[in-house]
Short mmCIF file of C-alpha atoms in Angstrom, two decimals:
data_model
loop_
_atom_site.label_atom_id
_atom_site.label_comp_id
_atom_site.label_asym_id
_atom_site.label_seq_id
_atom_site.Cartn_x
_atom_site.Cartn_y
_atom_site.Cartn_z
CA UNK A 1 -28.85 -0.66 -13.07
CA UNK A 2 -29.26 -3.85 -11.01
CA UNK A 3 -27.32 -4.49 -7.84
CA UNK A 4 -25.37 -7.32 -9.50
CA UNK A 5 -24.50 -5.11 -12.50
CA UNK A 6 -23.20 -2.45 -10.17
CA UNK A 7 -21.26 -5.13 -8.28
CA UNK A 8 -19.45 -6.35 -11.39
CA UNK A 9 -18.81 -2.77 -12.53
CA UNK A 10 -17.22 -2.01 -9.18
CA UNK A 11 -15.14 -5.18 -9.34
CA UNK A 12 -13.76 -4.26 -12.77
CA UNK A 13 -13.01 -0.69 -11.70
CA UNK A 14 -11.28 -1.89 -8.55
CA UNK A 15 -9.07 -4.24 -10.55
CA UNK A 16 -8.13 -1.44 -12.97
CA UNK A 17 -7.48 0.88 -10.03
CA UNK A 18 -5.15 -1.67 -8.47
CA UNK A 19 -3.10 -2.63 -11.51
CA UNK A 20 -2.56 0.87 -12.98
CA UNK A 21 -1.10 2.44 -9.79
CA UNK A 22 0.87 -0.79 -9.20
CA UNK A 23 2.69 -0.27 -12.50
CA UNK A 24 3.28 3.39 -11.67
CA UNK A 25 4.66 2.47 -8.24
CA UNK A 26 7.05 -0.08 -9.74
CA UNK A 27 8.33 2.50 -12.19
CA UNK A 28 8.74 5.01 -9.37
CA UNK A 29 10.70 2.52 -7.30
CA UNK A 30 13.09 2.01 -10.20
CA UNK A 31 13.58 5.74 -10.72
CA UNK A 32 13.41 7.23 -7.23
CA UNK A 33 16.58 7.89 -5.29
CA UNK A 34 17.59 9.68 -2.13
CA UNK A 35 16.83 13.36 -2.38
CA UNK A 36 17.20 16.42 -0.21
CA UNK A 37 13.99 17.90 -1.55
CA UNK A 38 10.30 17.08 -1.55
CA UNK A 39 7.19 18.28 -3.29
CA UNK A 40 3.78 19.63 -2.26
CA UNK A 41 2.81 22.95 -3.82
CA UNK A 42 6.14 24.40 -4.91
CA UNK A 43 9.34 22.78 -3.71
CA UNK A 44 10.59 22.07 -0.17
CA UNK A 45 14.38 22.03 0.25
CA UNK A 46 16.70 21.63 3.21
CA UNK A 47 20.43 21.03 3.77
CA UNK A 48 19.38 17.59 5.06
CA UNK A 49 16.90 15.08 3.70
CA UNK A 50 13.25 16.15 3.70
CA UNK A 51 10.16 14.64 2.10
CA UNK A 52 6.61 15.89 1.88
CA UNK A 53 3.22 14.27 1.68
CA UNK A 54 1.67 14.21 -1.76
CA UNK A 55 -1.19 16.59 -1.04
CA UNK A 56 -1.80 20.33 -0.90
CA UNK A 57 -4.72 22.77 -0.91
CA UNK A 58 -5.05 26.35 -2.04
CA UNK A 59 -7.58 29.15 -1.88
CA UNK A 60 -7.44 31.94 -4.46
CA UNK A 61 -9.56 35.02 -5.08
CA UNK A 62 -9.25 38.12 -7.19
CA UNK A 63 -9.06 41.27 -5.02
CA UNK A 64 -9.20 44.97 -5.79
CA UNK A 65 -5.38 45.07 -5.91
CA UNK A 66 -4.52 41.70 -7.42
CA UNK A 67 -4.74 38.13 -6.13
CA UNK A 68 -4.94 36.55 -2.67
CA UNK A 69 -3.66 33.02 -2.03
CA UNK A 70 -3.99 30.77 1.02
CA UNK A 71 -1.69 27.76 0.65
CA UNK A 72 -1.19 24.68 2.83
CA UNK A 73 1.13 21.68 2.43
CA UNK A 74 2.06 18.74 4.67
CA UNK A 75 5.50 17.36 5.59
CA UNK A 76 6.05 13.59 5.60
CA UNK A 77 9.35 13.76 7.50
CA UNK A 78 11.12 16.06 9.90
CA UNK A 79 13.60 18.71 8.79
CA UNK A 80 16.29 18.81 11.46
CA UNK A 81 17.98 21.76 9.80
CA UNK A 82 16.39 24.83 8.28
CA UNK A 83 13.75 24.25 5.63
CA UNK A 84 12.72 26.45 2.72
CA UNK A 85 9.47 26.43 0.77
CA UNK A 86 9.80 27.72 -2.81
CA UNK A 87 6.39 28.88 -4.12
CA UNK A 88 6.02 30.01 -7.77
CA UNK A 89 3.36 32.77 -8.08
CA UNK A 90 2.46 35.43 -10.67
CA UNK A 91 5.26 37.94 -11.16
CA UNK A 92 5.33 41.38 -9.54
CA UNK A 93 7.56 43.53 -11.72
CA UNK A 94 8.43 46.26 -9.21
CA UNK A 95 8.86 44.73 -5.77
CA UNK A 96 10.01 47.97 -4.19
CA UNK A 97 6.79 49.79 -5.10
CA UNK A 98 4.49 46.77 -4.74
CA UNK A 99 5.90 44.47 -2.07
CA UNK A 100 3.76 41.34 -1.52
CA UNK A 101 2.21 40.67 1.87
CA UNK A 102 3.32 37.22 3.11
CA UNK A 103 2.62 35.74 6.53
CA UNK A 104 2.05 32.48 8.38
CA UNK A 105 -1.57 31.88 9.34
CA UNK A 106 -3.65 29.53 11.41
CA UNK A 107 -5.12 26.87 9.06
CA UNK A 108 -8.63 27.69 10.37
CA UNK A 109 -9.82 29.43 7.14
CA UNK A 110 -8.84 26.43 5.02
CA UNK A 111 -10.44 24.08 7.53
CA UNK A 112 -13.72 26.02 7.32
CA UNK A 113 -13.60 25.90 3.52
CA UNK A 114 -13.16 22.13 3.72
CA UNK A 115 -16.05 21.77 6.18
CA UNK A 116 -18.28 23.79 3.86
CA UNK A 117 -17.41 22.11 0.55
CA UNK A 118 -15.93 18.60 0.97
CA UNK A 119 -18.04 15.81 -0.59
CA UNK A 120 -20.25 14.00 1.90
CA UNK A 121 -21.68 10.53 1.37
CA UNK A 122 -24.72 8.89 2.90
CA UNK A 123 -24.98 5.13 2.72
CA UNK A 124 -28.25 3.57 1.56
CA UNK A 125 -29.68 0.13 0.83
CA UNK A 126 -32.39 0.09 -1.85
CA UNK A 127 -32.24 3.90 -1.66
CA UNK A 128 -33.13 3.82 2.05
CA UNK A 129 -30.50 5.47 4.34
CA UNK A 130 -28.76 2.96 6.59
CA UNK A 131 -27.01 5.42 8.92
CA UNK A 132 -23.55 5.22 7.30
CA UNK A 133 -21.80 8.56 6.61
CA UNK A 134 -18.37 9.55 5.28
CA UNK A 135 -16.63 12.53 3.70
CA UNK A 136 -13.71 13.12 1.30
CA UNK A 137 -11.63 15.65 3.22
CA UNK A 138 -7.88 15.85 3.08
CA UNK A 139 -5.95 15.37 6.32
CA UNK A 140 -3.78 18.21 7.60
CA UNK A 141 -2.41 19.02 11.05
CA UNK A 142 -4.45 21.98 12.39
CA UNK A 143 -1.49 23.30 14.45
CA UNK A 144 -0.10 26.60 13.08
CA UNK A 145 3.51 26.49 11.84
CA UNK A 146 5.29 29.84 12.06
CA UNK A 147 7.83 30.86 9.46
CA UNK A 148 11.01 32.75 10.29
CA UNK A 149 10.83 35.08 7.31
CA UNK A 150 9.77 35.36 3.66
CA UNK A 151 11.71 36.70 0.68
CA UNK A 152 10.48 37.48 -2.85
CA UNK A 153 12.50 36.81 -6.00
CA UNK A 154 10.77 38.21 -9.08
CA UNK A 155 11.59 37.19 -12.66
CA UNK A 156 14.46 39.70 -12.77
CA UNK A 157 16.09 38.13 -9.68
CA UNK A 158 15.63 34.67 -11.15
CA UNK A 159 17.59 35.56 -14.29
CA UNK A 160 21.38 35.45 -14.68
CA UNK A 161 23.18 38.78 -14.04
CA UNK A 162 23.34 41.25 -16.93
CA UNK A 163 26.14 40.34 -19.32
CA UNK A 164 26.61 36.91 -17.69
CA UNK A 165 24.21 34.48 -19.43
CA UNK A 166 25.81 31.50 -17.68
CA UNK A 167 25.94 33.17 -14.29
CA UNK A 168 23.96 32.19 -11.19
CA UNK A 169 20.73 33.94 -10.30
CA UNK A 170 20.24 35.81 -7.06
CA UNK A 171 18.06 33.00 -5.67
CA UNK A 172 20.70 30.41 -6.60
CA UNK A 173 23.37 32.33 -4.71
CA UNK A 174 21.11 32.77 -1.66
CA UNK A 175 20.29 29.07 -1.38
CA UNK A 176 23.95 28.13 -1.81
CA UNK A 177 24.87 30.38 1.10
CA UNK A 178 22.22 28.63 3.22
CA UNK A 179 23.86 25.26 2.60
CA UNK A 180 21.39 23.95 0.02
CA UNK A 181 22.83 21.59 -2.56
CA UNK A 182 21.84 23.23 -5.82
CA UNK A 183 20.68 20.26 -7.85
CA UNK A 184 19.73 20.48 -11.49
CA UNK A 185 16.04 20.25 -10.53
CA UNK A 186 16.23 23.36 -8.34
CA UNK A 187 18.02 25.34 -11.03
CA UNK A 188 15.47 24.06 -13.54
CA UNK A 189 12.64 25.42 -11.36
CA UNK A 190 14.37 28.80 -11.22
CA UNK A 191 14.90 28.91 -15.00
CA UNK A 192 11.37 27.73 -15.68
CA UNK A 193 9.83 30.38 -13.39
CA UNK A 194 11.86 33.10 -15.09
CA UNK A 195 10.84 31.90 -18.57
CA UNK A 196 7.16 31.79 -17.51
CA UNK A 197 7.33 35.34 -16.09
CA UNK A 198 6.74 34.05 -12.58
CA UNK A 199 8.35 34.96 -9.31
CA UNK A 200 9.34 32.67 -6.45
CA UNK A 201 8.46 33.37 -2.85
CA UNK A 202 10.87 31.76 -0.41
CA UNK A 203 9.42 30.81 2.99
CA UNK A 204 12.11 30.08 5.59
CA UNK A 205 11.53 27.88 8.66
CA UNK A 206 13.91 27.47 11.59
CA UNK A 207 15.51 24.17 12.59
CA UNK A 208 13.07 21.41 13.63
CA UNK A 209 10.03 23.61 13.03
CA UNK A 210 8.99 21.34 10.17
CA UNK A 211 8.23 18.10 12.01
CA UNK A 212 6.71 14.94 10.61
CA UNK A 213 3.11 15.73 9.68
CA UNK A 214 3.54 19.49 10.06
CA UNK A 215 1.16 21.42 7.77
CA UNK A 216 2.29 25.02 7.29
CA UNK A 217 -0.28 27.48 5.94
CA UNK A 218 0.72 30.73 4.24
CA UNK A 219 -1.26 33.82 3.20
CA UNK A 220 0.01 35.73 0.15
CA UNK A 221 -1.36 39.04 -1.19
CA UNK A 222 0.02 40.16 -4.55
CA UNK A 223 -0.38 43.60 -6.13
CA UNK A 224 -1.01 42.87 -9.80
CA UNK A 225 -2.57 44.60 -12.82
CA UNK A 226 -6.35 44.40 -13.15
CA UNK A 227 -7.71 41.19 -14.74
CA UNK A 228 -4.48 39.27 -14.23
CA UNK A 229 -5.15 35.59 -14.88
CA UNK A 230 -5.91 33.44 -11.84
CA UNK A 231 -2.90 31.24 -12.38
CA UNK A 232 -1.45 28.50 -10.21
CA UNK A 233 1.99 27.02 -10.91
CA UNK A 234 2.34 23.37 -9.96
CA UNK A 235 5.49 22.25 -11.76
CA UNK A 236 6.88 19.15 -10.08
CA UNK A 237 10.57 18.43 -10.22
CA UNK A 238 10.95 15.49 -7.84
CA UNK A 239 9.05 12.28 -7.20
CA UNK A 240 6.26 12.23 -4.67
CA UNK A 241 6.22 9.55 -1.98
CA UNK A 242 6.17 6.14 -3.76
CA UNK A 243 5.16 7.80 -7.01
CA UNK A 244 1.63 8.53 -5.81
CA UNK A 245 -0.67 11.05 -7.43
CA UNK A 246 -0.52 14.48 -5.81
CA UNK A 247 -3.92 15.32 -4.35
CA UNK A 248 -4.72 19.00 -4.98
CA UNK A 249 -7.84 20.80 -3.79
CA UNK A 250 -8.55 24.34 -5.02
CA UNK A 251 -11.08 26.82 -3.65
CA UNK A 252 -11.92 29.74 -5.96
CA UNK A 253 -14.08 32.60 -4.73
CA UNK A 254 -15.72 35.02 -7.16
CA UNK A 255 -18.90 36.16 -8.86
CA UNK A 256 -19.26 33.02 -10.98
CA UNK A 257 -18.55 29.33 -11.11
CA UNK A 258 -14.97 28.42 -12.12
CA UNK A 259 -13.25 25.74 -14.17
CA UNK A 260 -9.64 24.97 -15.10
CA UNK A 261 -8.03 25.11 -18.54
CA UNK A 262 -8.08 21.28 -18.49
CA UNK A 263 -11.19 19.10 -18.79
CA UNK A 264 -13.38 19.96 -15.81
CA UNK A 265 -16.36 17.80 -14.94
CA UNK A 266 -18.53 16.40 -12.18
CA UNK A 267 -17.84 12.83 -11.08
CA UNK A 268 -20.47 10.13 -11.64
CA UNK A 269 -21.08 9.21 -8.00
CA UNK A 270 -23.43 6.33 -8.87
CA UNK A 271 -20.41 3.99 -8.92
CA UNK A 272 -19.23 5.09 -5.45
CA UNK A 273 -20.02 2.81 -2.53
CA UNK A 274 -19.06 2.26 1.10
CA UNK A 275 -16.08 -0.04 1.74
CA UNK A 276 -16.86 -0.12 5.45
CA UNK A 277 -19.31 1.59 7.75
CA UNK A 278 -17.19 4.78 7.74
CA UNK A 279 -15.27 4.81 4.42
CA UNK A 280 -16.09 4.89 0.72
CA UNK A 281 -14.17 4.09 -2.46
CA UNK A 282 -14.60 7.67 -3.73
CA UNK A 283 -10.91 8.41 -4.30
CA UNK A 284 -10.44 5.06 -6.01
CA UNK A 285 -13.30 5.80 -8.42
CA UNK A 286 -11.85 9.31 -8.86
CA UNK A 287 -8.51 7.85 -9.94
CA UNK A 288 -10.12 5.32 -12.29
CA UNK A 289 -11.74 8.21 -14.20
CA UNK A 290 -8.73 10.53 -13.90
CA UNK A 291 -6.05 8.07 -15.00
CA UNK A 292 -8.03 7.39 -18.17
CA UNK A 293 -7.07 10.98 -19.09
CA UNK A 294 -3.47 10.63 -17.89
CA UNK A 295 -4.66 12.32 -14.64
CA UNK A 296 -5.18 15.63 -16.47
CA UNK A 297 -8.72 16.09 -15.19
CA UNK A 298 -10.29 18.50 -12.71
CA UNK A 299 -13.43 17.42 -10.87
CA UNK A 300 -15.98 19.92 -9.58
CA UNK A 301 -16.80 18.79 -6.05
CA UNK A 302 -18.88 21.77 -4.94
CA UNK A 303 -20.34 25.06 -6.18
CA UNK A 304 -22.38 27.07 -3.69
CA UNK A 305 -23.88 30.49 -3.12
CA UNK A 306 -22.19 32.91 -0.73
CA UNK A 307 -23.84 35.48 1.52
CA UNK A 308 -22.61 37.84 4.25
CA UNK A 309 -23.40 35.13 6.82
CA UNK A 310 -21.80 32.16 5.05
CA UNK A 311 -18.44 32.28 6.85
CA UNK A 312 -17.70 32.38 10.56
CA UNK A 313 -13.96 32.88 10.02
CA UNK A 314 -13.27 36.65 10.08
CA UNK A 315 -10.72 36.53 7.23
CA UNK A 316 -13.07 34.74 4.87
CA UNK A 317 -16.10 36.81 5.86
CA UNK A 318 -14.22 40.08 5.39
CA UNK A 319 -12.82 39.01 2.03
CA UNK A 320 -16.20 37.82 0.76
CA UNK A 321 -17.84 41.12 1.71
CA UNK A 322 -15.02 43.25 0.28
CA UNK A 323 -15.11 41.65 -3.17
CA UNK A 324 -18.87 40.88 -3.09
CA UNK A 325 -18.27 37.26 -4.09
CA UNK A 326 -21.41 35.28 -4.94
CA UNK A 327 -20.00 31.78 -5.40
CA UNK A 328 -17.42 29.39 -4.02
CA UNK A 329 -16.10 26.63 -6.33
CA UNK A 330 -14.21 23.61 -5.10
CA UNK A 331 -12.10 21.75 -7.70
CA UNK A 332 -9.95 18.67 -7.18
CA UNK A 333 -7.17 17.12 -9.24
CA UNK A 334 -5.02 14.04 -8.57
CA UNK A 335 -2.12 14.65 -10.92
CA UNK A 336 0.68 12.17 -11.53
CA UNK A 337 4.33 13.27 -11.72
CA UNK A 338 4.53 13.10 -15.51
CA UNK A 339 1.61 15.52 -15.87
CA UNK A 340 3.06 17.95 -13.33
CA UNK A 341 6.38 18.01 -15.13
CA UNK A 342 4.80 18.65 -18.52
CA UNK A 343 1.27 19.66 -19.52
CA UNK A 344 -0.12 20.48 -16.08
CA UNK A 345 2.85 22.46 -14.79
CA UNK A 346 0.71 25.60 -14.80
CA UNK A 347 -3.08 25.89 -14.33
CA UNK A 348 -5.40 28.79 -15.14
CA UNK A 349 -8.86 29.13 -13.59
CA UNK A 350 -11.55 31.03 -15.46
CA UNK A 351 -15.25 31.80 -14.84
CA UNK A 352 -17.87 29.73 -16.63
CA UNK A 353 -21.64 29.73 -16.82
CA UNK A 354 -23.36 27.15 -14.65
CA UNK A 355 -25.44 26.53 -11.57
CA UNK A 356 -24.61 25.25 -8.14
CA UNK A 357 -23.45 21.72 -7.41
CA UNK A 358 -24.21 20.16 -4.05
CA UNK A 359 -21.70 18.12 -2.11
CA UNK A 360 -24.14 15.63 -0.58
CA UNK A 361 -24.48 12.25 -2.31
CA UNK A 362 -26.45 9.12 -1.47
CA UNK A 363 -24.51 6.02 -2.52
CA UNK A 364 -24.67 2.27 -2.03
CA UNK A 365 -24.09 1.32 1.59
CA UNK A 366 -21.77 -1.27 3.04
CA UNK A 367 -23.05 -4.88 3.09
CA UNK A 368 -26.57 -4.13 1.96
CA UNK A 369 -28.82 -7.21 2.56
CA UNK A 370 -29.80 -7.66 -1.10
CA UNK A 371 -26.25 -7.82 -2.43
CA UNK A 372 -24.95 -9.71 0.57
CA UNK A 373 -27.81 -12.23 0.24
CA UNK A 374 -27.14 -12.79 -3.45
CA UNK A 375 -23.45 -13.34 -2.85
CA UNK A 376 -24.17 -15.70 0.04
CA UNK A 377 -26.71 -17.56 -2.10
CA UNK A 378 -24.18 -18.03 -4.89
CA UNK A 379 -21.59 -19.42 -2.47
CA UNK A 380 -24.14 -21.70 -0.78
CA UNK A 381 -25.31 -22.97 -4.17
CA UNK A 382 -21.78 -23.81 -5.22
CA UNK A 383 -21.05 -25.66 -1.97
CA UNK A 384 -24.34 -27.58 -2.15
CA UNK A 385 -23.62 -28.57 -5.75
CA UNK A 386 -20.16 -29.85 -4.86
CA UNK A 387 -21.48 -31.88 -1.92
CA UNK A 388 -24.32 -33.33 -4.01
CA UNK A 389 -21.86 -34.32 -6.72
CA UNK A 390 -19.58 -36.03 -4.23
CA UNK A 391 -22.45 -37.96 -2.66
CA UNK A 392 -23.81 -39.01 -6.06
CA UNK A 393 -20.37 -40.25 -7.09
CA UNK A 394 -19.95 -42.23 -3.89
CA UNK A 395 -23.38 -43.83 -4.23
CA UNK A 396 -22.79 -44.72 -7.89
CA UNK A 397 -19.44 -46.31 -7.06
CA UNK A 398 -20.93 -48.29 -4.18
CA UNK A 399 -23.80 -49.58 -6.31
CA UNK A 400 -21.42 -50.60 -9.11
CA UNK A 401 -19.24 -52.51 -6.64
CA UNK A 402 -22.20 -54.29 -5.14
CA UNK A 403 -23.52 -55.33 -8.56
CA UNK A 404 -20.10 -56.64 -9.61
CA UNK A 405 -19.81 -58.59 -6.38
CA UNK A 406 -23.23 -60.18 -6.77
CA UNK A 407 -22.51 -61.21 -10.35
CA UNK A 408 -19.21 -62.77 -9.35
CA UNK A 409 -20.85 -64.53 -6.45
CA UNK A 410 -23.53 -65.95 -8.69
CA UNK A 411 -20.89 -67.34 -11.03
CA UNK A 412 -19.09 -69.01 -8.12
CA UNK A 413 -22.34 -70.46 -6.78
CA UNK A 414 -23.14 -72.07 -10.16
CA UNK A 415 -19.85 -73.98 -10.13
CA UNK A 416 -17.83 -71.69 -12.35
CA UNK A 417 -15.10 -70.86 -9.86
CA UNK A 418 -12.38 -72.56 -11.93
CA UNK A 419 -13.54 -70.78 -15.02
CA UNK A 420 -13.35 -67.41 -13.25
CA UNK A 421 -9.82 -68.24 -12.12
CA UNK A 422 -8.90 -69.16 -15.69
CA UNK A 423 -10.35 -65.87 -16.90
CA UNK A 424 -8.23 -63.93 -14.40
CA UNK A 425 -5.13 -65.89 -15.42
CA UNK A 426 -5.82 -65.22 -19.10
CA UNK A 427 -6.41 -61.51 -18.37
CA UNK A 428 -3.18 -61.27 -16.41
CA UNK A 429 -1.25 -62.97 -19.21
CA UNK A 430 -2.76 -60.70 -21.80
CA UNK A 431 -1.95 -57.68 -19.72
CA UNK A 432 1.64 -58.82 -19.27
CA UNK A 433 1.97 -59.28 -23.00
CA UNK A 434 0.40 -55.92 -23.67
CA UNK A 435 2.71 -54.29 -21.17
CA UNK A 436 5.76 -55.87 -22.83
CA UNK A 437 4.54 -54.71 -26.25
CA UNK A 438 3.94 -51.18 -25.04
CA UNK A 439 7.38 -51.14 -23.40
CA UNK A 440 9.02 -52.25 -26.64
CA UNK A 441 7.13 -49.61 -28.62
CA UNK A 442 8.14 -46.89 -26.19
CA UNK A 443 11.77 -47.98 -26.34
CA UNK A 444 11.62 -47.75 -30.12
CA UNK A 445 10.01 -44.32 -30.01
CA UNK A 446 12.36 -42.75 -27.47
CA UNK A 447 15.52 -44.06 -29.08
CA UNK A 448 16.16 -46.74 -26.47
CA UNK A 449 15.86 -44.47 -23.42
CA UNK A 450 14.49 -46.27 -20.37
CA UNK A 451 10.87 -45.52 -19.49
CA UNK A 452 10.16 -45.30 -15.77
CA UNK A 453 6.55 -44.07 -15.99
CA UNK A 454 4.14 -46.96 -15.20
CA UNK A 455 1.32 -47.94 -17.57
CA UNK A 456 -1.83 -46.54 -16.00
CA UNK A 457 -4.17 -48.97 -17.79
CA UNK A 458 -2.19 -51.97 -16.47
CA UNK A 459 -2.47 -50.82 -12.86
CA UNK A 460 -6.19 -50.24 -13.24
CA UNK A 461 -6.58 -53.77 -14.63
CA UNK A 462 -4.67 -55.29 -11.71
CA UNK A 463 -6.81 -53.33 -9.27
CA UNK A 464 -9.97 -54.69 -10.86
CA UNK A 465 -8.62 -58.25 -10.71
CA UNK A 466 -7.78 -57.97 -7.01
CA UNK A 467 -11.20 -56.46 -6.30
CA UNK A 468 -12.89 -59.30 -8.15
CA UNK A 469 -10.89 -61.88 -6.22
CA UNK A 470 -11.90 -60.28 -2.93
CA UNK A 471 -15.56 -60.31 -3.90
CA UNK A 472 -15.37 -64.02 -4.91
CA UNK A 473 -13.75 -64.94 -1.59
CA UNK A 474 -16.38 -63.03 0.35
CA UNK A 475 -19.17 -64.71 -1.60
CA UNK A 476 -17.61 -68.17 -0.97
CA UNK A 477 -17.52 -67.48 2.74
CA UNK A 478 -21.16 -66.47 2.67
CA UNK A 479 -22.21 -69.59 0.81
CA UNK A 480 -20.21 -71.81 3.21
CA UNK A 481 -21.87 -70.23 6.20
CA UNK A 482 -25.30 -70.76 4.72
#
């Protein structure tokens, strides 16, 4: 594909990227209202207003006893009061015999996973590296955020009391006691989790612990039956900030490569390019492809081999060695609110045959000389053409004026001055008559309404007459001087 072809392809994709999210944002602005809850993975609630950034990341692996999750979200505003994070996870039937292990962690394991697997881009001009580099990491605050406590509400505790089908669940009553306004969306999450045989883990944070930009990370170990599906529940019940897509990154560790139960593919990075010396349009191109499928698309960003020496983080190294995992898969999805409320409310990851997929990509660099030269040449050509056209027009007009002047002068010199004056008088009379006739016709056509628009042909004729008179006078003066 030529440079120009790629340029026009990028231009079209950028236009489509701009207009589609613009429509979504306008719809969101019409629908969004003040809310005391926000969304990342699960649902954040607080007695006072709280919003969250539209991104989250999660690590999941099957263990000897069940499933292990590492989850991280990011707050967009401060919670002055207490804050609660409601996380739907696979259900544990008997919590007394199999209590889950839940604790706050340093985000270091998730940061190492990102460093190992995030797409990296090298800029090039004519396939020669130009020194430009960028990556596609998410941004999270690396500071640990400690929770106050964690409570588990399995499907039984999410259901109404026995014999009271319209009664409040145990989780509903707990949140009410903590001063949470129980909106329909929160109760819908509780009912949905119960119907899906899920449980909800409640993470409680003290006042002002969740500050703007805070990125809490939680480790969850669940005791579950063997071969339980690797399932992630993403149901969204409130709008994200400005209606943006929610940017999810998933890391799955196991013996094989993984995919989701939605279309899962590798992105065509040939259309990616650098927007500046340090940034690319990768996420824009991602959204162009994703929105064509109503955002219900998972992109494989990395698949790599694991060994005992792959990880430096003790938690990851110990887990890899205990389950003898051979591969790490990184998947990404940028799901819009409508998808999260409907089809993509729950995701299942399953192993699939396939090889590794590297994260390093060489793409078109920023302001490569060939493309920049062609664009500059086009602009220079247009400017030169306009200037040449203006000069040609001026020269043609000047030559025409000179020729008219010479002809008039020659007529004066041969003794035809009176005749020229008579011609001008006749022309003026004819024009006056024509003007009167046109005026009468217009009055007849517009029903007698007065016309104030001047006749353009008449004014042009007068201008020519005055120009001719000036040329005759100048020629007379010249002849007198000679």
